[in-house]
Structures are given as structure tokens and as C-alpha cells.
Amino acid sequence: MTQALHHDVAIAGAGIVGASVAWHLAQAGLRVAVIDAVGPAAAASGASDGAVSVASKKPGPLARLASASLLYTRDLAGQGLLAGAFHARPSYVFGQGDAEIAALDALIDKLAQIAGPVRVTGDGGAGALPGLGAAVERLVTLDGEGHMPGHKAVRAYLAAPGITPIWPARIRGLDSDDAGVTIDLGDRRLRAGHLVAALGVSTPALFPALPVQPRAGQLFVTDRGPAGTLPGSLTAAAYLVAKTDAPGVLPLPPVVIDPLTTGQFLIGSSREDHADPTRVDFATMRQLMRRAVDAFPALAERRVIRAFAGIRAAVADSLPIVGPLPGAPRITVATGFEGDGICLSALIGREVARMVQGLAPTDALATDLAALTPARFGAPLQEARA
Ligand SMILES: Cc1cc2nc3c(=O)[nH]c(=O)nc-3n(C[C@H](O)[C@H](O)[C@H](O)COP(=O)(O)OP(=O)(O)OC[C@H]3O[C@@H](n4cnc5c(N)ncnc54)[C@H](O)[C@@H]3O)c2cc1C
């Protein structure tokens, strides 16, 4: 007997990826439910920096997809949806010592190959930007990138009509068949025509065969001061290395200083192999703070008012996992975004919504999206019970 559907599509996870998928499906007229164990932006999306950056992406599919997503995010901001979340600003990447200077050369090469929306507008010394410290030996200035706090984007996406919020409700198990997916919430069961699993680091609890690993990151926020002292993000080249190489090979702390519209600074972020979002330690913070002050000495006058950690969902081959789950025809996964999910969320939301509707990917992206398929880990990858 055919079971009645409560929703056309259920989205598991109200992080920025699930929220973006939900918005795109609702725009297409589908009845969408978003289910979260805690609530919107409860995990990585609410505990991240928020750089919408191509500069920091691994060369290849990830950098090209990030470039397309940056353009699309700018469109969505221009249309009003993400206007209160995304803001454009220059990015400055600095280097000190041979390894970082070489990383800046690689960055310039990568951006030239992509020929996307991010342009190198300057390549000089610390004097290129007022207020920089002597530790900045070389400064590359980029135009075209921006910043988007994850929680603001999640709120914007989920405000769309046609999205039913279901939280707090932890998904305990899934059963899919050719007609749909039954979702076990413990106290009740829901039936949807399709399920999109956007569970971040919690993915293996329901899909143990997907190789998603936790990678923690610590961040801290300063008090408010005069806005505009730093016109854009200031990133150590070590941060680019940290995102493309194994953790532990860095000569210097991978600091990113992001000026917020409130006049505060958001400063991050470490990479640690554990899953505890409550673990914040002085040794790591001190390292990041020292480097931040060396690069931008005016920070010495600011007080840290909050420190926190978030858990990224890392994959061994450093590529997200996006696509239909082999062996479960009505389940699509979108996970493993590590430190790139805020940047990629707009584009991934649009493309996963297309997959769910049986539409072909946007032409120019087809090959790069195919590189993210869960099928690269073998088949079948059946769902399991949490
Ligand atoms: C320190 C740090 C800095 C970062 N900086 C950047 C940056 O500058 N730029 C960038 O692009 N990205 C950055 N990121 C990465 C970015 O935050 C993530 O890639 C992105 O938020 C992932 O979003 P998501 O929707 O996939 O997962 P999440 O935001 O983790 O959402 C998953 C959701 O699933 C829910 N859930 C889990 N299990 C269940 C269940 N069984 N049932 C129901 N719900 C469940 C959770 O409650 C959660 O809300 C950073 C991350 C960290 C930690």
C-alpha cells in the first residue's frame, strides 16, 4: 500500500546547507520540511568565521565551485534574499617567511587559472595598507570576496514561505524505498517523497559508511571599536596552507582577522582533530592572538569578549560529499564541507534542489559537481539507525 506523504522533501539539518537547499526547493513550489535536532544554525553554521572566499580553496573543483558560488551569493544578496547577511569587502592575505611567501605565489597562480570574480589588485609590502605590523613581509590584496555570518544566512533562507520547521527533533533512523523515505523521530514517524541529509559532522550517525571526520576550530571576538580601521579580512598565508595540507605542517599560526560590521573583530581559527565544541584553550588562543597583533598591532588595544569553538565536517580527500546516495534512491546527501560550507552553500543549495527534482546540473558545473559524488566511496551506502 502506498503511504501518504507529509512533505514532498524533508531536509535533515538546519545548517546553512540544509537551509539553502530548503529555500531553493520551496522556490520551486515543493512542500519542504526542515528537521533539526536542536534548531537553526545550531552546529558549524553558527560557529564559523563566514568568509565567502575563493582564495582559501583547494585548487581544482573546489576552487571553481567556490568561485561560482561567490558569484551566485552576490546575486542573491543583490536580489535582497541575502542582503542582510552577505557584505562585499576586500581580502588581504599576508606572508612572513619562505613557506608563506611561496603560498602567496601559489594563490596568485590559482586565481589566474580560475579567471573568476576574484582579482588580485595589489602585491606589495606592509606599507600597502595603513596599520600593519612589521611581521607582514608581503601583502596580496584581492577584490571580489565577501563575508557572511552563517546564522544570518540560515535565518534568511528559512523565512521563506513553504518551509515547515521541525525542531527540536532528532532523526533516529531512516528507511527509504522507491516511493519515499520514512523518518523516525522517536515519538513519531514522518513520510517524505525525498530526503536531503545535510547533517554536517553528525553524518556518520545515520550514514556510517560516509567518511566524515570532526575537525574543530577555535575563534574569538573582540569588543567594539571604531569601524573601518581594517577595511577587509586579513589572513595569514599559513591559513591557506592549513586548508589544503594536513594539519601540523604549519610554520606559523593560521590566523584570520575579520572586521565585523559591528566594529568588532572575529579572529580565528585553529584546526584540531576532535569533536568537542566546548573545548577552548588558552595556548591555541594565545598563538592566534600573538600573530593577529603582530600583523595588525592596533588589536593590542582591544579586549576579547568571547571565545568559542565549532566543529567542521572533514573528508579525507578534502572534497565535500554531494549527490544521490548509492543504494538509497530517494536520499541525497550534502555534507563534508569542512571550512568551506558558508562559501559553497548558495550554489550547493541550488544544485542539490535540481538533483532532487531530477534536473540536470547547471551545465558549466557538471564535471566539478560529479567529483563530489558519494559513489566515490563505493556502493551501496545504505542508511542506518542512529
Ligand atoms: C571555526 C570554523 C570556521 C569556519 N570558517 C568558515 C569560513 O570562513 N568560510 C566558510 O565557507 N566556512 C567556514 N566554516 C565551515 C562552515 O561553518 C561549515 O562548512 C558549514 O557551516 C556546514 O554547514 P552544514 O549545513 O553542512 O552543517 P551544520 O551547520 O553543522 O548543520 C548540521 C545540522 O544538522 C543537525 N543534526 C545533526 N544530527 C541530526 C539528527 N540526527 N537529526 C536532526 N538534525 C541533526 C545539527 O543540529 C545541525 O544544525 C568554518 C567552520 C568552523 C568550525
Tab-separated table of C-alpha atoms and ligand atoms in Angstrom:
chain	number	residue	atom	x	y	z
A	1	MET	CA	0.000	0.000	0.000
A	2	THR	CA	1.303	3.487	-0.850
A	3	GLN	CA	1.924	5.613	2.252
A	4	ALA	CA	0.678	9.231	2.237
A	5	LEU	CA	3.424	11.842	2.108
A	6	HIS	CA	3.589	14.508	4.809
A	7	HIS	CA	6.105	16.515	2.785
A	8	ASP	CA	7.498	16.450	-0.748
A	9	VAL	CA	11.033	16.763	0.628
A	10	ALA	CA	12.426	16.558	4.159
A	11	ILE	CA	15.740	18.218	4.868
A	12	ALA	CA	17.742	16.695	7.731
A	13	GLY	CA	19.768	19.520	9.297
A	14	ALA	CA	19.009	23.252	9.587
A	15	GLY	CA	22.571	24.409	8.983
A	16	ILE	CA	23.403	26.700	6.100
A	17	VAL	CA	23.494	23.857	3.564
A	18	GLY	CA	20.122	22.384	4.560
A	19	ALA	CA	18.587	25.866	4.758
A	20	SER	CA	19.805	26.788	1.282
A	21	VAL	CA	18.523	23.520	-0.221
A	22	ALA	CA	15.152	24.109	1.508
A	23	TRP	CA	14.861	27.647	0.150
A	24	HIS	CA	15.619	26.558	-3.409
A	25	LEU	CA	13.080	23.723	-3.244
A	26	ALA	CA	10.407	25.983	-1.736
A	27	GLN	CA	11.030	28.461	-4.564
A	28	ALA	CA	10.252	25.628	-6.972
A	29	GLY	CA	6.879	25.134	-5.247
A	30	LEU	CA	7.650	21.975	-3.257
A	31	ARG	CA	6.364	21.353	0.292
A	32	VAL	CA	9.542	21.207	2.353
A	33	ALA	CA	10.131	20.299	5.999
A	34	VAL	CA	13.404	21.116	7.728
A	35	ILE	CA	14.183	18.879	10.694
A	36	ASP	CA	16.888	19.704	13.206
A	37	ALA	CA	17.917	18.013	16.440
A	38	VAL	CA	18.480	21.413	18.086
A	39	GLY	CA	17.479	24.333	15.867
A	40	PRO	CA	18.711	26.567	13.034
A	41	ALA	CA	22.479	27.115	12.779
A	42	ALA	CA	22.989	25.059	15.943
A	43	ALA	CA	26.251	23.474	14.803
A	44	ALA	CA	29.085	24.597	12.471
A	45	SER	CA	26.956	27.200	10.674
A	46	GLY	CA	26.562	29.152	13.907
A	47	ALA	CA	30.192	28.791	14.983
A	48	SER	CA	32.198	29.746	11.935
A	49	ASP	CA	34.026	32.729	10.535
A	50	GLY	CA	31.946	33.231	7.391
A	51	ALA	CA	34.478	34.169	4.744
A	52	VAL	CA	32.991	33.742	1.289
A	53	SER	CA	36.416	33.192	-0.150
A	54	VAL	CA	37.861	31.614	-3.263
A	55	ALA	CA	41.416	32.399	-2.154
A	56	SER	CA	41.301	29.785	0.601
A	57	LYS	CA	40.016	26.930	-1.551
A	58	LYS	CA	41.943	23.895	-2.662
A	59	PRO	CA	42.765	24.273	-6.405
A	60	GLY	CA	40.550	22.252	-8.757
A	61	PRO	CA	36.819	21.514	-8.411
A	62	LEU	CA	36.531	23.153	-5.000
A	63	ALA	CA	38.057	26.468	-6.089
A	64	ARG	CA	35.959	26.556	-9.278
A	65	LEU	CA	32.736	25.733	-7.405
A	66	ALA	CA	33.579	28.357	-4.761
A	67	SER	CA	34.092	30.906	-7.498
A	68	ALA	CA	30.655	30.117	-8.980
A	69	SER	CA	29.090	30.139	-5.515
A	70	LEU	CA	30.603	33.529	-4.692
A	71	LEU	CA	29.025	34.979	-7.847
A	72	TYR	CA	25.668	33.390	-7.028
A	73	THR	CA	25.815	34.588	-3.399
A	74	ARG	CA	26.402	38.108	-4.680
A	75	ASP	CA	23.335	37.688	-6.956
A	76	LEU	CA	21.179	36.504	-4.039
A	77	ALA	CA	22.372	39.473	-1.986
A	78	GLY	CA	21.605	41.808	-4.903
A	79	GLN	CA	18.101	40.342	-5.182
A	80	GLY	CA	17.543	41.045	-1.469
A	81	LEU	CA	17.463	37.497	-0.034
A	82	LEU	CA	20.990	37.609	1.415
A	83	ALA	CA	21.240	41.422	1.537
A	84	GLY	CA	21.351	41.499	5.339
A	85	ALA	CA	23.796	38.605	5.536
A	86	PHE	CA	26.450	38.994	2.821
A	87	HIS	CA	28.682	42.008	2.548
A	88	ALA	CA	31.412	42.550	-0.005
A	89	ARG	CA	34.819	43.645	1.203
A	90	PRO	CA	38.437	43.375	0.080
A	91	SER	CA	40.578	40.480	1.308
A	92	TYR	CA	44.219	40.852	2.299
A	93	VAL	CA	46.482	37.816	2.510
A	94	PHE	CA	49.860	38.281	4.129
A	95	GLY	CA	53.041	36.269	4.260
A	96	GLN	CA	56.076	36.038	6.509
A	97	GLY	CA	58.948	33.658	5.762
A	98	ASP	CA	59.629	31.452	2.761
A	99	ALA	CA	56.738	28.986	3.150
A	100	GLU	CA	54.108	31.721	3.354
A	101	ILE	CA	55.651	33.786	0.564
A	102	ALA	CA	55.545	30.659	-1.656
A	103	ALA	CA	51.894	30.131	-0.666
A	104	LEU	CA	51.140	33.660	-1.888
A	105	ASP	CA	52.732	32.864	-5.268
A	106	ALA	CA	50.550	29.735	-5.484
A	107	LEU	CA	47.481	31.810	-4.604
A	108	ILE	CA	48.118	34.275	-7.419
A	109	ASP	CA	48.601	31.379	-9.901
A	110	LYS	CA	45.404	29.683	-8.735
A	111	LEU	CA	43.293	32.817	-9.124
A	112	ALA	CA	44.732	33.469	-12.585
A	113	GLN	CA	43.781	29.937	-13.677
A	114	ILE	CA	40.211	30.262	-12.420
A	115	ALA	CA	39.780	33.691	-14.034
A	116	GLY	CA	36.692	34.180	-11.856
A	117	PRO	CA	35.256	37.074	-9.854
A	118	VAL	CA	38.253	37.435	-7.511
A	119	ARG	CA	41.028	39.700	-8.793
A	120	VAL	CA	44.482	40.475	-7.425
A	121	THR	CA	44.593	44.275	-7.101
A	122	GLY	CA	47.855	44.644	-5.208
A	123	ASP	CA	51.036	42.771	-4.317
A	124	GLY	CA	53.410	44.664	-2.056
A	125	GLY	CA	54.735	45.056	1.476
A	126	ALA	CA	53.163	46.057	4.799
A	127	GLY	CA	53.105	49.676	3.640
A	128	ALA	CA	50.321	48.821	1.187
A	129	LEU	CA	47.742	49.051	3.991
A	130	PRO	CA	47.867	51.503	6.925
A	131	GLY	CA	48.265	49.969	10.385
A	132	LEU	CA	50.017	46.709	9.505
A	133	GLY	CA	52.907	45.402	11.622
A	134	ALA	CA	56.446	44.632	10.544
A	135	ALA	CA	55.622	40.893	10.647
A	136	VAL	CA	53.806	41.398	7.340
A	137	GLU	CA	56.548	40.902	4.749
A	138	ARG	CA	54.274	40.680	1.736
A	139	LEU	CA	50.629	41.610	1.261
A	140	VAL	CA	48.394	40.454	-1.580
A	141	THR	CA	45.163	42.435	-1.965
A	142	LEU	CA	42.113	40.799	-3.510
A	143	ASP	CA	38.883	42.295	-4.723
A	144	GLY	CA	35.576	40.431	-5.125
A	145	GLU	CA	35.223	38.308	-1.976
A	146	GLY	CA	32.928	38.905	0.995
A	147	HIS	CA	31.772	37.885	4.445
A	148	MET	CA	28.526	36.228	5.522
A	149	PRO	CA	27.749	35.197	9.121
A	150	GLY	CA	26.246	31.718	8.797
A	151	HIS	CA	23.405	32.281	11.249
A	152	LYS	CA	22.170	35.343	9.309
A	153	ALA	CA	22.058	33.435	6.022
A	154	VAL	CA	20.259	30.487	7.673
A	155	ARG	CA	17.621	32.838	9.071
A	156	ALA	CA	17.129	34.474	5.656
A	157	TYR	CA	16.715	31.141	3.837
A	158	LEU	CA	14.356	29.600	6.383
A	159	ALA	CA	11.999	32.601	6.438
A	160	ALA	CA	10.668	31.588	3.005
A	161	PRO	CA	7.017	30.576	2.723
A	162	GLY	CA	6.549	26.858	2.067
A	163	ILE	CA	9.124	25.645	4.614
A	164	THR	CA	7.811	23.765	7.668
A	165	PRO	CA	10.246	23.940	10.612
A	166	ILE	CA	10.510	20.816	12.771
A	167	TRP	CA	12.791	21.258	15.796
A	168	PRO	CA	13.999	20.201	18.217
A	169	ALA	CA	13.599	16.725	16.731
A	170	ARG	CA	16.484	14.291	16.354
A	171	ILE	CA	16.258	11.860	13.443
A	172	ARG	CA	16.861	8.386	14.863
A	173	GLY	CA	16.522	6.289	11.765
A	174	LEU	CA	15.616	6.317	8.089
A	175	ASP	CA	14.026	3.763	5.801
A	176	SER	CA	13.926	4.543	2.118
A	177	ASP	CA	12.172	2.761	-0.730
A	178	ASP	CA	11.333	3.606	-4.327
A	179	ALA	CA	8.377	5.814	-3.305
A	180	GLY	CA	9.865	7.822	-0.460
A	181	VAL	CA	11.579	7.912	2.904
A	182	THR	CA	10.207	7.146	6.372
A	183	ILE	CA	11.829	9.286	9.053
A	184	ASP	CA	11.870	8.049	12.641
A	185	LEU	CA	11.818	10.921	15.140
A	186	GLY	CA	11.419	8.673	18.193
A	187	ASP	CA	7.938	9.853	19.183
A	188	ARG	CA	6.564	9.859	15.616
A	189	ARG	CA	7.286	8.937	12.030
A	190	LEU	CA	7.149	11.203	9.019
A	191	ARG	CA	6.996	10.276	5.386
A	192	ALA	CA	8.560	12.394	2.646
A	193	GLY	CA	8.997	11.817	-1.074
A	194	HIS	CA	12.708	12.550	-0.781
A	195	LEU	CA	15.218	13.246	1.976
A	196	VAL	CA	18.258	15.510	1.785
A	197	ALA	CA	20.780	14.741	4.530
A	198	ALA	CA	22.697	17.926	5.434
A	199	LEU	CA	23.929	16.760	8.821
A	200	GLY	CA	27.460	18.143	8.864
A	201	VAL	CA	29.764	16.363	11.288
A	202	SER	CA	26.858	14.213	12.573
A	203	THR	CA	26.524	12.482	9.181
A	204	PRO	CA	28.108	9.146	10.248
A	205	ALA	CA	25.483	8.653	12.993
A	206	LEU	CA	22.935	7.985	10.235
A	207	PHE	CA	25.305	7.069	7.388
A	208	PRO	CA	28.247	5.220	8.965
A	209	ALA	CA	29.839	4.423	5.602
A	210	LEU	CA	30.384	8.095	4.768
A	211	PRO	CA	33.926	9.010	5.920
A	212	VAL	CA	33.232	12.340	7.643
A	213	GLN	CA	35.638	13.276	10.450
A	214	PRO	CA	35.439	16.100	13.014
A	215	ARG	CA	37.887	18.977	12.751
A	216	ALA	CA	37.490	21.568	15.491
A	217	GLY	CA	38.314	25.252	15.184
A	218	GLN	CA	38.580	27.963	17.815
A	219	LEU	CA	37.541	31.561	17.240
A	220	PHE	CA	37.304	34.662	19.396
A	221	VAL	CA	35.539	38.003	19.194
A	222	THR	CA	36.769	41.402	20.423
A	223	ASP	CA	34.827	44.290	21.894
A	224	ARG	CA	33.578	47.066	19.638
A	225	GLY	CA	35.783	49.876	18.432
A	226	PRO	CA	35.714	52.400	15.634
A	227	ALA	CA	34.588	50.652	12.435
A	228	GLY	CA	36.737	50.790	9.312
A	229	THR	CA	40.217	50.573	10.868
A	230	LEU	CA	40.732	47.438	8.780
A	231	PRO	CA	38.768	47.603	5.505
A	232	GLY	CA	38.703	43.838	4.849
A	233	SER	CA	39.786	40.450	6.161
A	234	LEU	CA	43.477	39.980	6.939
A	235	THR	CA	44.526	36.347	6.516
A	236	ALA	CA	47.897	34.708	7.094
A	237	ALA	CA	49.050	32.652	4.123
A	238	ALA	CA	49.507	29.806	6.655
A	239	TYR	CA	45.699	29.612	6.713
A	240	LEU	CA	45.651	28.747	3.003
A	241	VAL	CA	48.238	26.037	3.677
A	242	ALA	CA	46.217	24.719	6.658
A	243	LYS	CA	43.192	24.228	4.437
A	244	THR	CA	44.983	22.376	1.685
A	245	ASP	CA	47.610	20.337	3.554
A	246	ALA	CA	47.431	18.006	6.547
A	247	PRO	CA	47.203	19.834	9.890
A	248	GLY	CA	50.530	20.025	11.702
A	249	VAL	CA	52.784	21.173	8.868
A	250	LEU	CA	52.374	24.891	9.544
A	251	PRO	CA	55.365	27.046	10.329
A	252	LEU	CA	53.212	29.864	11.788
A	253	PRO	CA	49.698	30.156	13.276
A	254	PRO	CA	46.993	30.314	10.574
A	255	VAL	CA	45.267	33.469	11.727
A	256	VAL	CA	42.325	35.192	10.021
A	257	ILE	CA	41.187	38.613	11.244
A	258	ASP	CA	37.727	39.545	10.024
A	259	PRO	CA	36.350	43.015	10.804
A	260	LEU	CA	32.607	42.784	11.520
A	261	THR	CA	30.043	45.441	10.623
A	262	THR	CA	29.550	45.991	14.395
A	263	GLY	CA	33.111	47.342	14.798
A	264	GLN	CA	34.216	44.073	16.428
A	265	PHE	CA	36.841	41.684	15.099
A	266	LEU	CA	36.274	37.960	14.654
A	267	ILE	CA	39.621	36.186	14.876
A	268	GLY	CA	40.247	32.528	14.130
A	269	SER	CA	40.866	29.757	13.606
A	270	SER	CA	42.684	26.604	14.548
A	271	ARG	CA	42.331	23.094	13.089
A	272	GLU	CA	42.194	20.276	15.642
A	273	ASP	CA	41.232	16.623	15.275
A	274	HIS	CA	38.474	16.281	17.864
A	275	ALA	CA	34.704	16.751	18.069
A	276	ASP	CA	34.241	18.705	21.302
A	277	PRO	CA	32.645	22.139	20.664
A	278	THR	CA	33.160	23.107	24.331
A	279	ARG	CA	36.963	22.845	24.174
A	280	VAL	CA	38.636	26.271	24.021
A	281	ASP	CA	42.209	26.516	25.286
A	282	PHE	CA	44.455	29.436	26.144
A	283	ALA	CA	47.541	28.040	24.396
A	284	THR	CA	45.824	27.978	20.990
A	285	MET	CA	44.151	31.328	21.517
A	286	ARG	CA	47.376	32.943	22.665
A	287	GLN	CA	49.163	31.761	19.499
A	288	LEU	CA	46.441	33.161	17.263
A	289	MET	CA	46.238	36.409	19.260
A	290	ARG	CA	50.004	36.967	19.146
A	291	ARG	CA	50.064	36.533	15.401
A	292	ALA	CA	46.994	38.731	14.981
A	293	VAL	CA	48.621	41.544	16.987
A	294	ASP	CA	51.932	41.143	15.113
A	295	ALA	CA	50.059	41.574	11.835
A	296	PHE	CA	47.688	44.336	12.968
A	297	PRO	CA	49.109	45.976	16.134
A	298	ALA	CA	46.004	48.102	16.896
A	299	LEU	CA	44.376	44.854	18.069
A	300	ALA	CA	46.526	45.028	21.220
A	301	GLU	CA	44.126	47.718	22.478
A	302	ARG	CA	41.044	45.506	22.085
A	303	ARG	CA	39.570	43.129	24.628
A	304	VAL	CA	38.453	39.595	23.835
A	305	ILE	CA	34.833	39.279	24.959
A	306	ARG	CA	34.045	35.770	23.772
A	307	ALA	CA	35.861	32.621	22.677
A	308	PHE	CA	34.146	29.612	21.147
A	309	ALA	CA	34.719	26.545	19.008
A	310	GLY	CA	32.953	24.945	16.078
A	311	ILE	CA	33.295	21.513	14.525
A	312	ARG	CA	33.930	21.217	10.807
A	313	ALA	CA	32.965	18.087	8.862
A	314	ALA	CA	36.163	16.965	7.137
A	315	VAL	CA	36.615	14.321	4.426
A	316	ALA	CA	39.937	12.539	3.770
A	317	ASP	CA	40.150	13.689	0.140
A	318	SER	CA	39.252	17.280	1.172
A	319	LEU	CA	36.174	17.357	-1.059
A	320	PRO	CA	32.568	17.634	0.149
A	321	ILE	CA	30.160	14.731	-0.401
A	322	VAL	CA	27.191	15.787	-2.514
A	323	GLY	CA	24.786	13.661	-4.534
A	324	PRO	CA	22.373	10.750	-4.506
A	325	LEU	CA	23.287	8.029	-2.028
A	326	PRO	CA	24.048	4.743	-3.806
A	327	GLY	CA	21.601	2.047	-2.683
A	328	ALA	CA	19.043	4.583	-1.377
A	329	PRO	CA	17.343	6.135	-4.413
A	330	ARG	CA	15.321	8.751	-2.522
A	331	ILE	CA	18.147	10.064	-0.348
A	332	THR	CA	20.586	12.791	-1.387
A	333	VAL	CA	23.484	13.827	0.844
A	334	ALA	CA	25.220	17.203	1.100
A	335	THR	CA	27.930	17.088	3.731
A	336	GLY	CA	31.678	17.254	4.373
A	337	PHE	CA	32.094	20.993	3.732
A	338	GLU	CA	34.933	21.375	6.272
A	339	GLY	CA	35.859	25.083	6.297
A	340	ASP	CA	34.033	25.938	3.082
A	341	GLY	CA	30.315	25.447	3.712
A	342	ILE	CA	29.366	29.102	4.140
A	343	CYS	CA	31.019	29.935	0.834
A	344	LEU	CA	29.595	26.946	-1.066
A	345	SER	CA	26.106	26.934	0.462
A	346	ALA	CA	24.298	29.088	-2.111
A	347	LEU	CA	25.475	27.081	-5.097
A	348	ILE	CA	25.142	23.683	-3.403
A	349	GLY	CA	21.590	24.554	-2.312
A	350	ARG	CA	20.632	25.359	-5.888
A	351	GLU	CA	22.295	22.288	-7.376
A	352	VAL	CA	21.006	19.809	-4.771
A	353	ALA	CA	17.500	21.208	-5.334
A	354	ARG	CA	17.986	20.457	-9.031
A	355	MET	CA	19.130	16.879	-8.263
A	356	VAL	CA	16.080	16.276	-6.056
A	357	GLN	CA	13.787	17.470	-8.862
A	358	GLY	CA	15.519	15.188	-11.368
A	359	LEU	CA	17.020	18.134	-13.277
A	360	ALA	CA	20.498	18.120	-14.802
A	361	PRO	CA	23.177	20.179	-13.030
A	362	THR	CA	23.939	23.665	-14.282
A	363	ASP	CA	25.985	22.940	-17.404
A	364	ALA	CA	29.302	24.530	-16.634
A	365	LEU	CA	29.425	22.892	-13.192
A	366	ALA	CA	28.550	19.306	-14.133
A	367	THR	CA	32.081	17.887	-14.076
A	368	ASP	CA	33.087	19.602	-10.842
A	369	LEU	CA	29.863	18.549	-9.112
A	370	ALA	CA	30.369	14.957	-10.299
A	371	ALA	CA	33.698	14.929	-8.401
A	372	LEU	CA	31.714	15.273	-5.154
A	373	THR	CA	29.577	12.150	-5.640
A	374	PRO	CA	29.155	9.816	-2.636
A	375	ALA	CA	29.657	6.949	-5.086
A	376	ARG	CA	33.426	7.623	-4.945
A	377	PHE	CA	33.438	5.729	-1.636
A	378	GLY	CA	31.895	2.602	-3.203
A	379	ALA	CA	28.353	1.269	-3.169
A	380	PRO	CA	25.954	0.608	-1.639
A	381	LEU	CA	25.999	3.118	1.215
A	382	GLN	CA	22.763	2.278	2.985
A	383	GLU	CA	21.242	4.476	5.643
A	384	ALA	CA	21.395	3.238	9.244
A	385	ARG	CA	19.816	3.870	12.598
A	386	ALA	CA	21.303	6.473	14.984
B	1	LIG	C1	35.914	27.565	13.266
B	1	LIG	C2	35.238	27.484	11.940
B	1	LIG	C3	35.475	28.456	10.970
B	1	LIG	C4	34.854	28.363	9.723
B	1	LIG	N1	35.061	29.357	8.804
B	1	LIG	C5	34.451	29.295	7.586
B	1	LIG	C6	34.623	30.321	6.624
B	1	LIG	O1	35.291	31.320	6.881
B	1	LIG	N2	34.019	30.179	5.414
B	1	LIG	C7	33.270	29.085	5.084
B	1	LIG	O2	32.778	28.987	3.965
B	1	LIG	N3	33.067	28.094	6.009
B	1	LIG	C8	33.640	28.179	7.232
B	1	LIG	N4	33.466	27.179	8.136
B	1	LIG	C9	32.744	25.974	7.716
B	1	LIG	C10	31.251	26.139	7.772
B	1	LIG	O3	30.846	26.677	9.007
B	1	LIG	C11	30.611	24.754	7.551
B	1	LIG	O4	31.166	24.136	6.399
B	1	LIG	C12	29.111	24.888	7.349
B	1	LIG	O5	28.541	25.646	8.391
B	1	LIG	C13	28.495	23.497	7.284
B	1	LIG	O6	27.094	23.649	7.208
B	1	LIG	P1	26.162	22.372	7.199
B	1	LIG	O7	24.791	22.871	6.975
B	1	LIG	O8	26.737	21.357	6.272
B	1	LIG	O9	26.343	21.715	8.646
B	1	LIG	P2	25.964	22.248	10.132
B	1	LIG	O10	25.921	23.730	10.217
B	1	LIG	O11	26.915	21.555	11.049
B	1	LIG	O12	24.493	21.722	10.342
B	1	LIG	C14	24.137	20.389	10.590
B	1	LIG	C15	22.827	20.384	11.371
B	1	LIG	O13	22.372	19.040	11.494
B	1	LIG	C16	21.741	18.912	12.739
B	1	LIG	N5	21.690	17.485	13.091
B	1	LIG	C17	22.743	16.669	13.355
B	1	LIG	N6	22.313	15.408	13.587
B	1	LIG	C18	20.957	15.433	13.469
B	1	LIG	C19	19.943	14.446	13.562
B	1	LIG	N7	20.215	13.139	13.831
B	1	LIG	N8	18.660	14.806	13.389
B	1	LIG	C20	18.355	16.105	13.085
B	1	LIG	N9	19.288	17.079	12.959
B	1	LIG	C21	20.568	16.759	13.152
B	1	LIG	C22	22.585	19.753	13.673
B	1	LIG	O14	21.853	20.143	14.839
B	1	LIG	C23	22.959	20.935	12.783
B	1	LIG	O15	22.091	22.049	12.961
B	1	LIG	C24	34.018	27.263	9.414
B	1	LIG	C25	33.746	26.314	10.392
B	1	LIG	C26	34.330	26.419	11.647
B	1	LIG	C27	34.007	25.390	12.692
